[in-house]
Amino acid sequence: MSFSTLFIGKTGLDAAQRALTVMSHNVANVNTPGFSRQEVLMQSAKPVLMYGSSGAAQQIGRGVSIVSVQRYRDEFLDRQYRARSSDAGFESTSQTILEQVQRLLGEPSDVGIRSDLDAFFNAWSALANRSGDPDARIQVRERAEGLLVRATDMFNGFKDLRTSVNTTIETKVAEINNLAQQVAELNQSILRAQSNGEGPNDLMDHRDKALDQLAKLTGATFGHMANGQVIVSVSGHQLVVGTLVNQIELDRVQETDNPKQIMTHLKWSLDGTGVRFPGGELGALVALRDSVVPQMMGYMDFMFKSLADNINEVHRTGRGLDGSTGIDFFVIGSEWMDVAVNPDLIDPAKIAAASAGAGVPGSGDGATALLLAALRDDASLTDIAAFVPGTVPPVPLVGSRAVTVSGYWQALNGLAGVLTQNAIRRSEAVELQLDLAENHRQSVMGVSLDDEMTKMIQYQHAYTAAARVITVADEMMELLVTRLGIVGR
Amino acid sequence: MRITNQIMTTTLGNTLNMLRGRITRLQTEIGTGRRIIDQSDDPSGAIDSMRLSSQLEVLDQWETNITDTKGWVQSAESALNSIISAMNRGRDLAIQGADGSLPLQSKQALALEVDTLMSTVLAIANEKHGRYSLFGGFHTDTVPFEYDNGVFTYHGDGGVMRREIGPGVYVDANIPGSDLRLDDALAALHNLSQDLNAGLEPDRLTEIDQALDLLINLRSELGSRGRRLEQAEHRSIDMRVNFEDLKGRVEGVEYERAILDSSQLEMAYRVALQVGGRILPPSLMDFLR
């Protein structure tokens, strides 16, 4: 009887000690991201049957036993968090890149394509005032070159942006493969630990954290196998099944269509099909690299080639100071943004400011220069059907109306502005939802120091009390062993 | 809902971050004086602002063109004035010379003055506006008129230089020499001089008057052209004021409001900091011995 009290006291000591250990683990991890608080699950120990003096058997408690250490986690909240996290990854990445796009376009500003275009047309108007002046002619050529230099710089900026997005894609894919590998390895260790009954709470936290990151990167969805191992799928393709990983492979390809850059295609290593991301950072990166950014580049190309065509058409009809006629002002190539001032115009006399006709014009004849200046109001640019045969038509820019070159440039900036504005708004909204989902999740899994301190006091008291029980049992036994039966000694 | 330490810190962090973001944005707006810094701040406003900037820049060019054209018109006007007064003097001399009592010597003296007038008219007609011949038509780099022993030649052409002074509005800058009919004017003076030298009583008033009428008509045309340019200049100033005003309204910051907003935000930021500072540190630990 007394021995059993001693033993019951010991179970109390053990349980309190174990609870204090788990509590200190929680406190230590109060700021660890992805940590779920843990708690010792206790149960009264299996009772024994005792036969009392009445002869009837009676169940007698044998103290407390520890069932397991349990972690607080709600899978439903995890799902919500990961869905929001995938959205937030998509929107904030879109926002960052679109902000770069609109900053590249660089309007509204006093130094940009807008003002260069105005200066170019104004130079023609000024040339009409002084058509015999070589410097007025050189001015026109310089303005045209200045405009093209800025446009080409901008275009190259877009090319660089695509390349840097591509590099980011490569880096992030490496990260995804790495995380997938981690998940597969954790799947194995967790299964083994579970079958040994080890309760791998912290390993499961690690796996959940890797899944959080995968959701943010890829917009992946998650499932469970019968044995509790995790399946990760991206757009119907399985990235991880249990301990198997279907890696994403990189394949650098030279584009055959404009803008003819070297871009990385992503393939599943198992069957070699292309990888599509339903969301997440990668979803945004791929979409922007393959649609929005090249579309902007195509619009720029169309705008500058249309401008060059329109100027050429009028310029060919005019005459230079030396009577030359039929000369193009711009030379236009087939590559995107391959537009340059005709090198023949290095002789400024060949700039056709004078009216149509034959022979050497009077040096005060600026009739064609006036016509060229008037092209600033020539609304002849319309939407492009598609940049590349077989691809989807781009976002409508100017709709059914025809616009001037400046109008086209304004519309292009307007479009970039609207796209960015939408991305910013969506990103803000989704960021709030993400915070909310995270708070809900934290409310279940997060460590609250107040809670832990309360538990600390509780278990400390329990420990003290159990120790006291042992002391009492000890005293009782001492009484039995040393003081009982002194008679006859 | 169970609130953990992490929830409290991240919520406070988010609030402070949001407020800091808005304060920074307002400070940028106040600093630059612009409401639209990127296209996304207001896409349609950005388009308006670009359009207005373009309109202001083309207005600059039109104003330059107007000033340039005014120079041409004024030069032509003053040249015509001088030619007209020379022709008027010729007309006076024709009337004087028609006096039968005038001795031959005096007539010859008058003829001499007529000759001088002719070279004056020729010199004025060959005047330059800056580096350009005033009456050469498109041939601004040649001396347009030549007169030698009664033989008159015009080296210019009938080219009329047009200038852009408004949206689709053009104005002629010059009068080509061929419109002046200087051949007739000089012929009238030449005939007058020959009559006088020969001691005749010249009857050249009709010829001179014809030439004068034409010149006076041209002068009044130049006058009305000058008034048109003045009007265009005024209109362009009105437009500039209008566009500047619109542009300011589209992209400018309303300072009163921005400053008010900014002080409100600062207040909110302070409050958040203070509240955060009060609620974050204490936990049960502070009350345990």
CSV table of N, CA and C in Angstrom, one decimal, chain A residues 193-254:
chain,number,residue,atom,x,y,z
A,193,ALA,N,9.5,7.7,-37.7
A,193,ALA,CA,9.4,8.1,-36.3
A,193,ALA,C,8.0,7.8,-35.8
A,194,GLN,N,7.0,8.0,-36.6
A,194,GLN,CA,5.6,7.7,-36.2
A,194,GLN,C,5.5,6.2,-35.9
A,195,SER,N,6.0,5.4,-36.8
A,195,SER,CA,5.8,4.0,-36.6
A,195,SER,C,6.6,3.5,-35.3
A,196,ASN,N,7.6,4.2,-34.9
A,196,ASN,CA,8.3,3.9,-33.6
A,196,ASN,C,7.6,4.6,-32.5
A,197,GLY,N,6.5,5.4,-32.8
A,197,GLY,CA,5.8,6.1,-31.7
A,197,GLY,C,6.6,7.2,-31.1
A,198,GLU,N,7.5,7.8,-31.9
A,198,GLU,CA,8.3,8.8,-31.3
A,198,GLU,C,7.6,10.2,-31.2
A,199,GLY,N,6.5,10.4,-31.9
A,199,GLY,CA,5.8,11.7,-31.9
A,199,GLY,C,6.7,12.8,-32.5
A,200,PRO,N,7.0,12.8,-33.8
A,200,PRO,CA,7.9,13.7,-34.4
A,200,PRO,C,7.3,15.1,-34.7
A,201,ASN,N,6.9,15.8,-33.6
A,201,ASN,CA,6.2,17.1,-33.7
A,201,ASN,C,7.1,18.1,-34.4
A,202,ASP,N,8.4,18.2,-34.1
A,202,ASP,CA,9.2,19.2,-34.6
A,202,ASP,C,9.5,18.9,-36.1
A,203,LEU,N,9.7,17.7,-36.4
A,203,LEU,CA,9.9,17.3,-37.8
A,203,LEU,C,8.7,17.7,-38.7
A,204,MET,N,7.5,17.5,-38.1
A,204,MET,CA,6.3,17.8,-38.8
A,204,MET,C,6.2,19.4,-39.0
A,205,ASP,N,6.7,20.1,-38.0
A,205,ASP,CA,6.7,21.6,-38.1
A,205,ASP,C,7.6,21.9,-39.3
A,206,HIS,N,8.8,21.3,-39.4
A,206,HIS,CA,9.7,21.5,-40.5
A,206,HIS,C,9.1,21.3,-41.8
A,207,ARG,N,8.3,20.2,-41.9
A,207,ARG,CA,7.7,19.8,-43.1
A,207,ARG,C,6.6,20.9,-43.5
A,208,ASP,N,5.8,21.3,-42.5
A,208,ASP,CA,4.8,22.3,-42.7
A,208,ASP,C,5.4,23.6,-43.2
A,209,LYS,N,6.6,23.9,-42.6
A,209,LYS,CA,7.2,25.1,-43.0
A,209,LYS,C,7.7,25.1,-44.5
A,210,ALA,N,8.2,23.9,-44.9
A,210,ALA,CA,8.6,23.7,-46.3
A,210,ALA,C,7.4,23.8,-47.2
A,211,LEU,N,6.3,23.2,-46.7
A,211,LEU,CA,5.1,23.3,-47.6
A,211,LEU,C,4.6,24.7,-47.7
A,212,ASP,N,4.6,25.5,-46.6
A,212,ASP,CA,4.3,26.9,-46.6
A,212,ASP,C,5.1,27.6,-47.7
A,213,GLN,N,6.4,27.4,-47.7
A,213,GLN,CA,7.3,28.0,-48.7
A,213,GLN,C,7.0,27.6,-50.1
A,214,LEU,N,6.7,26.3,-50.3
A,214,LEU,CA,6.3,25.8,-51.6
A,214,LEU,C,5.0,26.4,-52.1
A,215,ALA,N,4.1,26.6,-51.2
A,215,ALA,CA,2.8,27.3,-51.6
A,215,ALA,C,3.1,28.7,-52.1
A,216,LYS,N,3.9,29.4,-51.4
A,216,LYS,CA,4.2,30.8,-51.7
A,216,LYS,C,4.9,30.8,-53.1
A,217,LEU,N,5.8,29.9,-53.3
A,217,LEU,CA,6.6,29.9,-54.5
A,217,LEU,C,5.8,29.5,-55.7
A,218,THR,N,5.0,28.4,-55.6
A,218,THR,CA,4.4,27.7,-56.7
A,218,THR,C,2.9,27.8,-56.8
A,219,GLY,N,2.2,28.1,-55.7
A,219,GLY,CA,0.7,27.9,-55.7
A,219,GLY,C,0.3,26.4,-55.7
A,220,ALA,N,1.2,25.6,-55.1
A,220,ALA,CA,1.0,24.1,-55.1
A,220,ALA,C,-0.2,23.8,-54.2
A,221,THR,N,-0.8,22.6,-54.5
A,221,THR,CA,-1.8,22.1,-53.5
A,221,THR,C,-1.2,20.9,-52.9
A,222,PHE,N,-1.8,20.5,-51.7
A,222,PHE,CA,-1.2,19.4,-50.9
A,222,PHE,C,-2.2,18.4,-50.5
A,223,GLY,N,-1.8,17.2,-50.4
A,223,GLY,CA,-2.7,16.1,-50.0
A,223,GLY,C,-1.9,15.1,-49.2
A,224,HIS,N,-2.7,14.1,-48.6
A,224,HIS,CA,-2.0,13.1,-47.8
A,224,HIS,C,-2.2,11.7,-48.4
A,225,MET,N,-1.2,10.9,-48.2
A,225,MET,CA,-1.3,9.5,-48.5
A,225,MET,C,-1.8,8.8,-47.3
A,226,ALA,N,-2.2,7.5,-47.5
A,226,ALA,CA,-2.8,6.7,-46.4
A,226,ALA,C,-1.9,6.7,-45.2
A,227,ASN,N,-0.6,6.6,-45.4
A,227,ASN,CA,0.3,6.5,-44.3
A,227,ASN,C,0.7,7.9,-43.7
A,228,GLY,N,0.0,8.9,-44.2
A,228,GLY,CA,0.3,10.2,-43.6
A,228,GLY,C,1.4,11.0,-44.3
A,229,GLN,N,2.0,10.4,-45.3
A,229,GLN,CA,3.0,11.2,-46.1
A,229,GLN,C,2.3,12.2,-46.9
A,230,VAL,N,3.0,13.3,-47.3
A,230,VAL,CA,2.4,14.4,-48.0
A,230,VAL,C,2.7,14.3,-49.5
A,231,ILE,N,1.6,14.7,-50.3
A,231,ILE,CA,1.8,14.8,-51.7
A,231,ILE,C,1.7,16.3,-52.1
A,232,VAL,N,2.6,16.7,-52.9
A,232,VAL,CA,2.6,18.1,-53.4
A,232,VAL,C,2.3,18.1,-54.9
A,233,SER,N,1.3,18.8,-55.3
A,233,SER,CA,1.1,18.8,-56.8
A,233,SER,C,1.0,20.3,-57.3
A,234,VAL,N,1.5,20.4,-58.5
A,234,VAL,CA,1.5,21.7,-59.1
A,234,VAL,C,0.8,21.6,-60.5
A,235,SER,N,-0.4,22.2,-60.6
A,235,SER,CA,-1.2,22.1,-61.8
A,235,SER,C,-1.3,20.7,-62.3
A,236,GLY,N,-1.7,19.8,-61.4
A,236,GLY,CA,-2.0,18.4,-61.7
A,236,GLY,C,-0.8,17.5,-61.9
A,237,HIS,N,0.4,18.1,-61.8
A,237,HIS,CA,1.6,17.3,-61.9
A,237,HIS,C,2.1,17.1,-60.4
A,238,GLN,N,2.6,15.9,-60.1
A,238,GLN,CA,3.0,15.7,-58.7
A,238,GLN,C,4.5,16.0,-58.6
A,239,LEU,N,4.8,16.9,-57.7
A,239,LEU,CA,6.2,17.3,-57.4
A,239,LEU,C,6.8,16.4,-56.4
A,240,VAL,N,6.0,16.1,-55.3
A,240,VAL,CA,6.5,15.1,-54.3
A,240,VAL,C,5.3,14.1,-54.1
A,241,VAL,N,5.7,12.8,-54.1
A,241,VAL,CA,4.8,11.8,-53.7
A,241,VAL,C,5.5,11.0,-52.7
A,242,GLY,N,5.1,11.1,-51.4
A,242,GLY,CA,5.9,10.3,-50.4
A,242,GLY,C,7.3,10.7,-50.4
A,243,THR,N,8.2,9.7,-50.7
A,243,THR,CA,9.6,9.9,-50.7
A,243,THR,C,10.2,10.2,-52.1
A,244,LEU,N,9.3,10.3,-53.1
A,244,LEU,CA,9.7,10.5,-54.5
A,244,LEU,C,9.6,12.0,-54.9
A,245,VAL,N,10.6,12.5,-55.6
A,245,VAL,CA,10.6,13.9,-56.0
A,245,VAL,C,10.6,13.9,-57.6
A,246,ASN,N,9.7,14.6,-58.2
A,246,ASN,CA,9.7,14.9,-59.6
A,246,ASN,C,10.3,16.3,-59.8
A,247,GLN,N,11.6,16.3,-60.0
A,247,GLN,CA,12.3,17.6,-60.1
A,247,GLN,C,11.9,18.4,-61.3
A,248,ILE,N,12.0,19.7,-61.2
A,248,ILE,CA,11.8,20.6,-62.3
A,248,ILE,C,13.1,20.9,-63.0
A,249,GLU,N,13.2,20.6,-64.3
A,249,GLU,CA,14.5,20.8,-65.0
A,249,GLU,C,14.5,22.1,-65.8
A,250,LEU,N,15.7,22.7,-65.9
A,250,LEU,CA,15.8,24.0,-66.6
A,250,LEU,C,16.3,23.7,-68.0
A,251,ASP,N,15.8,24.4,-69.0
A,251,ASP,CA,16.1,24.2,-70.4
A,251,ASP,C,16.3,25.5,-71.1
A,252,ARG,N,17.5,26.0,-71.3
A,252,ARG,CA,17.7,27.3,-71.9
A,252,ARG,C,17.5,27.2,-73.4
A,253,VAL,N,16.6,28.1,-73.9
A,253,VAL,CA,16.2,28.0,-75.3
A,253,VAL,C,16.3,29.4,-75.9
A,254,GLN,N,16.9,29.4,-77.1
A,254,GLN,CA,17.0,30.6,-77.9
A,254,GLN,C,15.6,30.8,-78.6
